[in-house]
Tab-separated table of C-alpha atoms in Angstrom:
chain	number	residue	atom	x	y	z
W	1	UNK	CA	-21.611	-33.377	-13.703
W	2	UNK	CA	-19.881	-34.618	-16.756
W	3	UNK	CA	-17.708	-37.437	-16.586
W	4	UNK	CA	-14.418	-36.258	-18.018
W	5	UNK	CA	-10.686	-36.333	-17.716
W	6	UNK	CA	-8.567	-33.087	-18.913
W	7	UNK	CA	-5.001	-34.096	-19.897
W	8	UNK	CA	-2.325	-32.984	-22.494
W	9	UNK	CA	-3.207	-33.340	-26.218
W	10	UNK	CA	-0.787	-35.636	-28.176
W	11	UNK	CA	0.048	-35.933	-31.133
W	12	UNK	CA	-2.450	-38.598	-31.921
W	13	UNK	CA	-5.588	-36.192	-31.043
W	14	UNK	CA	-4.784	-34.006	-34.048
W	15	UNK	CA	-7.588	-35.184	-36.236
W	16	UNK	CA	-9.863	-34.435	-34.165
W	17	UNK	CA	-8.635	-31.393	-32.758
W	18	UNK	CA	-8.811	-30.448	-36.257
W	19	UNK	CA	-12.757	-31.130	-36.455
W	20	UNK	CA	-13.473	-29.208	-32.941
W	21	UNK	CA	-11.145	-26.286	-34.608
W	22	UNK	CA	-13.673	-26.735	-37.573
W	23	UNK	CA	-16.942	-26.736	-35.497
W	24	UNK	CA	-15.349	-23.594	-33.772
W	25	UNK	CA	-14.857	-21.764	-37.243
W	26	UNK	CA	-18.635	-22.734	-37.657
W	27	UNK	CA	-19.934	-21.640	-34.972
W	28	UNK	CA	-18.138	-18.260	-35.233
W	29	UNK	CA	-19.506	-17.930	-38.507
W	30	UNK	CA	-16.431	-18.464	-40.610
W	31	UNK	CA	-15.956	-22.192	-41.938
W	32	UNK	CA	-14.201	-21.166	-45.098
W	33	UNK	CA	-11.224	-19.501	-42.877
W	34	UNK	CA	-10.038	-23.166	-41.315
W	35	UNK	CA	-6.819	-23.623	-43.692
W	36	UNK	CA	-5.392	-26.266	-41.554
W	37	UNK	CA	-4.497	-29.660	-42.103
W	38	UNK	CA	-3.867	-32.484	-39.314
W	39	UNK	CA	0.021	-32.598	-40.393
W	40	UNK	CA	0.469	-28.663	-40.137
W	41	UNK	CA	-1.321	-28.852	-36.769
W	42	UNK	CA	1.192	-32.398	-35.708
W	43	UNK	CA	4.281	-30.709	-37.122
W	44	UNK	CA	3.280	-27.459	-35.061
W	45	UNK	CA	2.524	-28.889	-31.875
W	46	UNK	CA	4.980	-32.053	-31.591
W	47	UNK	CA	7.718	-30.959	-33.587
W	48	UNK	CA	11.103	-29.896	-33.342
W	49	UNK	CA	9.921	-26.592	-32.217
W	50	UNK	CA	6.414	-26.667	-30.636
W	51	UNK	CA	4.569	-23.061	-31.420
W	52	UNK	CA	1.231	-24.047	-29.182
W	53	UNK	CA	0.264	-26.452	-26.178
W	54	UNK	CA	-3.031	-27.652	-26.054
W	55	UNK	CA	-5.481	-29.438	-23.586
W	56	UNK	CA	-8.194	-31.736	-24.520
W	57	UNK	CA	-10.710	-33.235	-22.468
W	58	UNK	CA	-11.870	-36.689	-23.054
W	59	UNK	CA	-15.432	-38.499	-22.259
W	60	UNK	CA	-14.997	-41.073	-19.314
W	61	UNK	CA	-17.031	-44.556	-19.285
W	62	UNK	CA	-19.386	-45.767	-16.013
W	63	UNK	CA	-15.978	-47.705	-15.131
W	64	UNK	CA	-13.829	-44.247	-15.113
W	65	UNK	CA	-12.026	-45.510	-18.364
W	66	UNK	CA	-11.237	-43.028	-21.674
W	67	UNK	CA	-13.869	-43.654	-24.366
W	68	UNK	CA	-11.124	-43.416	-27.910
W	69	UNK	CA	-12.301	-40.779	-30.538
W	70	UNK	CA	-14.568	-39.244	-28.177
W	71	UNK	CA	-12.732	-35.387	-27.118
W	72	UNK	CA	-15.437	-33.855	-25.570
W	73	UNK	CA	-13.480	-30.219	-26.115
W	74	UNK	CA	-9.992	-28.475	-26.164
W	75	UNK	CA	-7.776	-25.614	-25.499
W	76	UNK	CA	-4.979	-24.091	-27.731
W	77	UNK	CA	-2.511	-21.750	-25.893
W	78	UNK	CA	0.666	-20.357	-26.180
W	79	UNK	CA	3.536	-18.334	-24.994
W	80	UNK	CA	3.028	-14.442	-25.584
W	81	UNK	CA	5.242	-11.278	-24.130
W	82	UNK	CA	4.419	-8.086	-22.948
W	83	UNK	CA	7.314	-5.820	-22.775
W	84	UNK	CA	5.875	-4.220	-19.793
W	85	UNK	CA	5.034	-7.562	-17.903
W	86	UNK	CA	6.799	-10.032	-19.427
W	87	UNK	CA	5.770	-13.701	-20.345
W	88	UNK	CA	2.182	-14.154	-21.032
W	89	UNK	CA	-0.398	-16.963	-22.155
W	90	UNK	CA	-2.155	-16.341	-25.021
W	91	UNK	CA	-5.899	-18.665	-25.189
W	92	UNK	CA	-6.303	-18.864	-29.004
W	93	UNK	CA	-8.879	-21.346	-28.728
W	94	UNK	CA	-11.369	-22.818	-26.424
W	95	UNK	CA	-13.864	-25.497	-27.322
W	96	UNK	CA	-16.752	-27.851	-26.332
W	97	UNK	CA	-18.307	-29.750	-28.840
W	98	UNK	CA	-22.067	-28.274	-28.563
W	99	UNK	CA	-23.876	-31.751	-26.976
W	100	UNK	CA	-21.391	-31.427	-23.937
W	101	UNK	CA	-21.675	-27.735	-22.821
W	102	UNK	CA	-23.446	-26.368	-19.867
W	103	UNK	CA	-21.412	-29.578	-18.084
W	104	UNK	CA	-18.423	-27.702	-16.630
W	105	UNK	CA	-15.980	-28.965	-18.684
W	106	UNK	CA	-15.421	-25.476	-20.646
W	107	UNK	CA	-14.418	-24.122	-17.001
W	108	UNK	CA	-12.011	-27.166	-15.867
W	109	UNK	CA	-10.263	-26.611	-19.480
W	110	UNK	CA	-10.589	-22.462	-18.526
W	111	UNK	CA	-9.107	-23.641	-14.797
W	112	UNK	CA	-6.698	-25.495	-15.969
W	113	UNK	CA	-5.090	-23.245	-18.462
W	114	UNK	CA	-4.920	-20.200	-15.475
W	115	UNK	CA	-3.422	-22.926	-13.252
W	116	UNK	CA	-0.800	-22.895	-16.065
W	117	UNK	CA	-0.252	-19.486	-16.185
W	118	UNK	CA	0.335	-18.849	-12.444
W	119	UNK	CA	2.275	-22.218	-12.051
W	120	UNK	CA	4.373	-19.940	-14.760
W	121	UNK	CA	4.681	-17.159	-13.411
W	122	UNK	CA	2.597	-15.476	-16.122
W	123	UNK	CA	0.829	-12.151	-15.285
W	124	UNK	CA	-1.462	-12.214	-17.858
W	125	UNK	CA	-3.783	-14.203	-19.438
W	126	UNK	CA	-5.525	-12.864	-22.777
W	127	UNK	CA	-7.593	-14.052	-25.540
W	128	UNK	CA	-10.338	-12.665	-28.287
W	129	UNK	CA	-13.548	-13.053	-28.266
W	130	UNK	CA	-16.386	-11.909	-30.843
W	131	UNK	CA	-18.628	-9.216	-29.629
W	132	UNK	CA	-21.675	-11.146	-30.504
W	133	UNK	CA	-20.746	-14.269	-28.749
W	134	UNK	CA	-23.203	-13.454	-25.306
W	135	UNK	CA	-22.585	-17.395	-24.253
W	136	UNK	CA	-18.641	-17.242	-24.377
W	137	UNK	CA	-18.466	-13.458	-22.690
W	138	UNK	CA	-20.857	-14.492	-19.672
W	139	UNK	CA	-18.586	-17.764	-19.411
W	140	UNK	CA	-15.643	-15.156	-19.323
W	141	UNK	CA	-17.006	-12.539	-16.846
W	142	UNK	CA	-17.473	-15.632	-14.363
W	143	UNK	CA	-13.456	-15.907	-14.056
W	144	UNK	CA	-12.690	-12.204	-13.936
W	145	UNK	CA	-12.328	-11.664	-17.781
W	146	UNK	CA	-11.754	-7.550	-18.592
W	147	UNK	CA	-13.271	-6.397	-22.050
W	148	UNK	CA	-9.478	-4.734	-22.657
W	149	UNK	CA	-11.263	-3.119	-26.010
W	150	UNK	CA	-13.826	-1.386	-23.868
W	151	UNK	CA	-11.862	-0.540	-20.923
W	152	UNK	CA	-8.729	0.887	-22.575
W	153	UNK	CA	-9.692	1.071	-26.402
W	154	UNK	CA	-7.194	-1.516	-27.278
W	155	UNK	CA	-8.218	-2.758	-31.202
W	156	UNK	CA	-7.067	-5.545	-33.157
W	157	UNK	CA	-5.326	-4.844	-36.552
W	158	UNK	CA	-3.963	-7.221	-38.854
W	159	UNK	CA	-2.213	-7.261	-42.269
W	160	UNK	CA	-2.856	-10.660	-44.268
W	161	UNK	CA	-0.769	-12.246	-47.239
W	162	UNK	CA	-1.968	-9.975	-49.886
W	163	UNK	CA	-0.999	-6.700	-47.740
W	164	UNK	CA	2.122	-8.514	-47.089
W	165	UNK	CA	3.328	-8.743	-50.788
W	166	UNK	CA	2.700	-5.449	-51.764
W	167	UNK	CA	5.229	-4.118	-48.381
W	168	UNK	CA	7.796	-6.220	-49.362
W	169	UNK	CA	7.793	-5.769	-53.550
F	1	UNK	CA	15.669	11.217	-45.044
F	2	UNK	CA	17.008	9.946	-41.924
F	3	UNK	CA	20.944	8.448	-41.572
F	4	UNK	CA	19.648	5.000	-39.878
F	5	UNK	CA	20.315	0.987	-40.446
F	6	UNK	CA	17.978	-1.596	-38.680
F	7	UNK	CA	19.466	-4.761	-37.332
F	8	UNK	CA	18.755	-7.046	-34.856
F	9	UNK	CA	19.191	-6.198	-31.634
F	10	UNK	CA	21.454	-7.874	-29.303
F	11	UNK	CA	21.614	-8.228	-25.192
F	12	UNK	CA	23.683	-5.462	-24.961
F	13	UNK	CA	20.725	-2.758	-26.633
F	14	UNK	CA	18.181	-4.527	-23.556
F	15	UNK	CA	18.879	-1.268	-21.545
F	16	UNK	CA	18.161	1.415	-24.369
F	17	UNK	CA	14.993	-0.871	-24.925
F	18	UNK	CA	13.501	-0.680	-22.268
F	19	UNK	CA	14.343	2.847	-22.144
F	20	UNK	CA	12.300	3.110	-25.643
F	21	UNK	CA	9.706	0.924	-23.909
F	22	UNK	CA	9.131	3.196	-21.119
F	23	UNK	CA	8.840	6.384	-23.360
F	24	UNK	CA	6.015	4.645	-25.595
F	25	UNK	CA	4.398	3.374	-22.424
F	26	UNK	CA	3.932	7.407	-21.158
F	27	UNK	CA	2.966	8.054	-24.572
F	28	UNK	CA	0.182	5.392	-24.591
F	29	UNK	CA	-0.746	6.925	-21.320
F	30	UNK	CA	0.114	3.961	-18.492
F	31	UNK	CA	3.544	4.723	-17.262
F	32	UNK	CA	3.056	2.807	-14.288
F	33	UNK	CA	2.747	-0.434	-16.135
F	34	UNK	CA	5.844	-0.717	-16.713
F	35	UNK	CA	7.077	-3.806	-14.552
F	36	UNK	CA	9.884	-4.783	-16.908
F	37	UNK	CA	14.166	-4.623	-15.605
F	38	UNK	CA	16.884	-5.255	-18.341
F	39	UNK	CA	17.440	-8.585	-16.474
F	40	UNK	CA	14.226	-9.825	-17.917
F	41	UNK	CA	14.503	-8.549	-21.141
F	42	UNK	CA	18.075	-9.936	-21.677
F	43	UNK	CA	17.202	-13.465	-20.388
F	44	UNK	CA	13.641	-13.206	-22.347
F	45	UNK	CA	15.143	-12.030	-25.626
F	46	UNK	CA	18.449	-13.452	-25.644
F	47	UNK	CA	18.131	-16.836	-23.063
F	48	UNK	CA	17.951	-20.013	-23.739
F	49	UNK	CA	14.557	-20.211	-24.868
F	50	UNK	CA	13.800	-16.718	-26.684
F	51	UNK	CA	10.202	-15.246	-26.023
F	52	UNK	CA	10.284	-12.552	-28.120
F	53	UNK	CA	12.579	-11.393	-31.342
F	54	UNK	CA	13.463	-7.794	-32.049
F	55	UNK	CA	14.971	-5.116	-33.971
F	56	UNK	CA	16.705	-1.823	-33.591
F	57	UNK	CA	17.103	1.689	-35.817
F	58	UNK	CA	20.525	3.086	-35.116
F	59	UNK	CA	21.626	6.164	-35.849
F	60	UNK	CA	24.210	6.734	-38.332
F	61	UNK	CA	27.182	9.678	-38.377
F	62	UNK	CA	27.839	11.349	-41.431
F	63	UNK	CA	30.861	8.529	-42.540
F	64	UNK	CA	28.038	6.023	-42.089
F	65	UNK	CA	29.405	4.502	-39.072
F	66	UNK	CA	27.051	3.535	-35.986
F	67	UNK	CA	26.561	6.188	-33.530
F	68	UNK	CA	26.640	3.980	-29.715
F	69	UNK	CA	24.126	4.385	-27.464
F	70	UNK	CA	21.655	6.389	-29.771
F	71	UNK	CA	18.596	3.674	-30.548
F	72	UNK	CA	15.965	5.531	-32.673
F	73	UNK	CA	13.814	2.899	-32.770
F	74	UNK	CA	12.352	-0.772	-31.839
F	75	UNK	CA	10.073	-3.271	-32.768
F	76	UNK	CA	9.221	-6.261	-30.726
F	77	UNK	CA	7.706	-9.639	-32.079
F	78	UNK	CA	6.617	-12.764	-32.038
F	79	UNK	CA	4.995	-16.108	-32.851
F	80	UNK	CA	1.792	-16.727	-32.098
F	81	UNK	CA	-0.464	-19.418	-33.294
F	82	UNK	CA	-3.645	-19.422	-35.703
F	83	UNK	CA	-5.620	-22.537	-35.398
F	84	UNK	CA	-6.753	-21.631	-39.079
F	85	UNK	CA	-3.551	-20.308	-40.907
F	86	UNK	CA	-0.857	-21.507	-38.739
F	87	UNK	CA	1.963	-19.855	-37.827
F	88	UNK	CA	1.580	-16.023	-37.544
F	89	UNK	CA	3.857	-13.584	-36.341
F	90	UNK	CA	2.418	-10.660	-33.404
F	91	UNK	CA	4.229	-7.433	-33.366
F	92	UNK	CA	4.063	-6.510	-29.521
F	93	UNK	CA	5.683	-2.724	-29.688
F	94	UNK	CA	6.885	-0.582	-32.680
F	95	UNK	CA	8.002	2.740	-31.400
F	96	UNK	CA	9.978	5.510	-32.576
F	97	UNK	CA	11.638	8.191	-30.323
F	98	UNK	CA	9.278	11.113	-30.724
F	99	UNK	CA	12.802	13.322	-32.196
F	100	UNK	CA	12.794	10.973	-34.840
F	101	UNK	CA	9.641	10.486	-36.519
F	102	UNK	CA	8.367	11.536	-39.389
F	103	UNK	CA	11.550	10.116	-41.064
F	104	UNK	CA	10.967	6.702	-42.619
F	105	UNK	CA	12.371	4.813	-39.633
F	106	UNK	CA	9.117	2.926	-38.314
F	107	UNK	CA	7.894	2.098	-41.669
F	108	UNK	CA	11.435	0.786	-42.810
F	109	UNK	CA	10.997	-1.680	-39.627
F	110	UNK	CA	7.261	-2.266	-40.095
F	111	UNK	CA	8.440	-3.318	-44.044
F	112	UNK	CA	10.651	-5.706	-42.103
F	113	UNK	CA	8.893	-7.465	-40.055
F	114	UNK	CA	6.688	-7.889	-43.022
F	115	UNK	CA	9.930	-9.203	-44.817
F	116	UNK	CA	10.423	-11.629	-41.708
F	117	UNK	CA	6.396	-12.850	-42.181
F	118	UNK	CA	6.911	-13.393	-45.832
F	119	UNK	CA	10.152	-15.409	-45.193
F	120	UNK	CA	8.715	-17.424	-42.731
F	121	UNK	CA	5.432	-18.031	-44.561
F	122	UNK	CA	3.132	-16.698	-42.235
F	123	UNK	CA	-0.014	-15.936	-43.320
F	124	UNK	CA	-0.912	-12.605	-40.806
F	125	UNK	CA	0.571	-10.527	-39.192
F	126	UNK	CA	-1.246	-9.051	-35.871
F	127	UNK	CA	-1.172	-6.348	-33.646
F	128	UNK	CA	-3.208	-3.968	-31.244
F	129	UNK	CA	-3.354	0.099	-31.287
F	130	UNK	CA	-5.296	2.056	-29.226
F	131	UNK	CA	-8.612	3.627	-30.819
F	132	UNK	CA	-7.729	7.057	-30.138
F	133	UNK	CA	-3.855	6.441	-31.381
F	134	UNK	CA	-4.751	8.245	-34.614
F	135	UNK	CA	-1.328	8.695	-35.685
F	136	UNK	CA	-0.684	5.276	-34.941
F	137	UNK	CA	-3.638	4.356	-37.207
F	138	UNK	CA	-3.050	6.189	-40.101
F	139	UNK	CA	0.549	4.583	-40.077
F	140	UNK	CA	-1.030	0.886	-39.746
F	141	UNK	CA	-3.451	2.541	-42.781
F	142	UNK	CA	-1.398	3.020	-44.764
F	143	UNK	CA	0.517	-0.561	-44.763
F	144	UNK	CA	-3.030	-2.434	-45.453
F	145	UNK	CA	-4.079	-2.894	-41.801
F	146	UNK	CA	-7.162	-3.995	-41.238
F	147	UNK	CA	-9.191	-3.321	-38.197
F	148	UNK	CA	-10.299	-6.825	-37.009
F	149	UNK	CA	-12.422	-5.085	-34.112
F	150	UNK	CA	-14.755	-3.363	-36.763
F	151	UNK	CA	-14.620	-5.845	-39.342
F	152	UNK	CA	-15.237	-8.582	-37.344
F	153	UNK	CA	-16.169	-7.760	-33.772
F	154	UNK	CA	-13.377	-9.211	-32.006
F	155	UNK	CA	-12.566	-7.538	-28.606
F	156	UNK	CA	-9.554	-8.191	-26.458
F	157	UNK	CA	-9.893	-9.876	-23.055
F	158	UNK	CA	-8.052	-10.274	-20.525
F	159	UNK	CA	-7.606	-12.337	-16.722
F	160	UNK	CA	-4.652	-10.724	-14.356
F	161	UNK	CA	-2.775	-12.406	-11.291
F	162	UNK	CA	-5.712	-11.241	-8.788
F	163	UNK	CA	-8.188	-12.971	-11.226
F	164	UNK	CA	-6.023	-16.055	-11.644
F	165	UNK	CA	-5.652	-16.387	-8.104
F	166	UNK	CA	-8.931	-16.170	-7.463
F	167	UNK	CA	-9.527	-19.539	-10.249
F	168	UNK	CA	-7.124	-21.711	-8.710
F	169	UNK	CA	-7.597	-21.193	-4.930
């Protein structure tokens, strides 16, 4: 059993949000796709018009007291809508720095966010998750996670910038 | 060439929506899901805190004036949240009443909601089709869509109520 607190991210925690979201892109094999800065993630989250929430879980001393700069792991959700259920959650991100997994902390930040949801009145919770990733999809089967891409076909399709400016010339 | 103008829809189109949402929902197969009134949809779309944005195709007579009660079309959207780029922008539904395709009106509002990303300097725009949607495909084709589930392996996931229920007991 770790010894950890979960608790709202504030604005403060953005730098290092920012290096989890980094070890993330890492680990997914993709560290050249983090564009984000610390004041695009501050302005996003604590600004005049907040377009995520996020958790972050923080290491605890013997004494049960925070240890500063030490986020053990986070979660980065938002608001979604299904026309055919209405409001959603949407898990973009969850996170635990690799020294601290296997601790349970991953699954009180998972807990948390569907306490959210249902405290909501959200019907859904979703996320992605890369086929490859055996450790993340065995942590999602535990809560009851559905494989929506192999049970309905559902795909994921995007058009980036480049796409973008050729639609709208 | 169809006789159409988009614009963006207002609380008094909720009804014809979710009429629209309903016929794309028996075309995709699940009817049944459909667990959306106009009640929600107004106070969703239109509420003090707006979930989603949208847009309509209206018909037009041949003076050019707006025929009432004849929606063509509808696309849904909204932000979501990319922990690399930023802001993005999901597009939930596009749908065109099946009388009316083949005429320009779903890629006139997919080439606006690209307009809208552009504007609002997002960096993607996402959405989901089903696999064996091949008309639905070739449309997203020919725009520049990418599929992220073959290019990259991500798969959609998914918890619902019974799930969540289970997590927080």
């Amino acid at each position: 059993m770790a010894n950890f607190r979960i608790r709202e991210a504030k604005r403060e925690d953005c730098a290092e949000i920012l290096g989890l979201i980094k070890e993330l892109a890492e680990y997914e094999k993709m560290p050249d796709s983090v564009q984000m800065t610390v004041e695009v993630l501050q302005r996003d989250g604590f600004g005049e018009k907040p377009l995520y929430s996020s958790l972050v879980a923080e290491e605890l001393d013997k004494d049960g007291a925070t240890i500063p700069g030490k986020l053990l792991a986070y979660a980065l959700y938002y608001d979604i809508y299904s026309t055919w259920e209405g409001r959603c959650i949407y898990l973009e991100d969850l996170c635990v720095t690799p020294d601290h997994r296997n601790k349970g902390i991953g699954s009180a930040l998972f807990k948390r966010v569907a306490q959210i949801c249902v405290e909501e009145g959200c019907k859904r919770l979703q996320w992605a998750v890369l086929a490859w990733n055996s450790e993340a999809i065995k942590f999602y089967k535990k809560f009851g996670g559905i494989n929506m891409t192999d049970k309905e076909e559902w795909n994921v399709y995007r058009i980036e910038r480049e796409a973008m400016n050729k639609i709208v010339q």
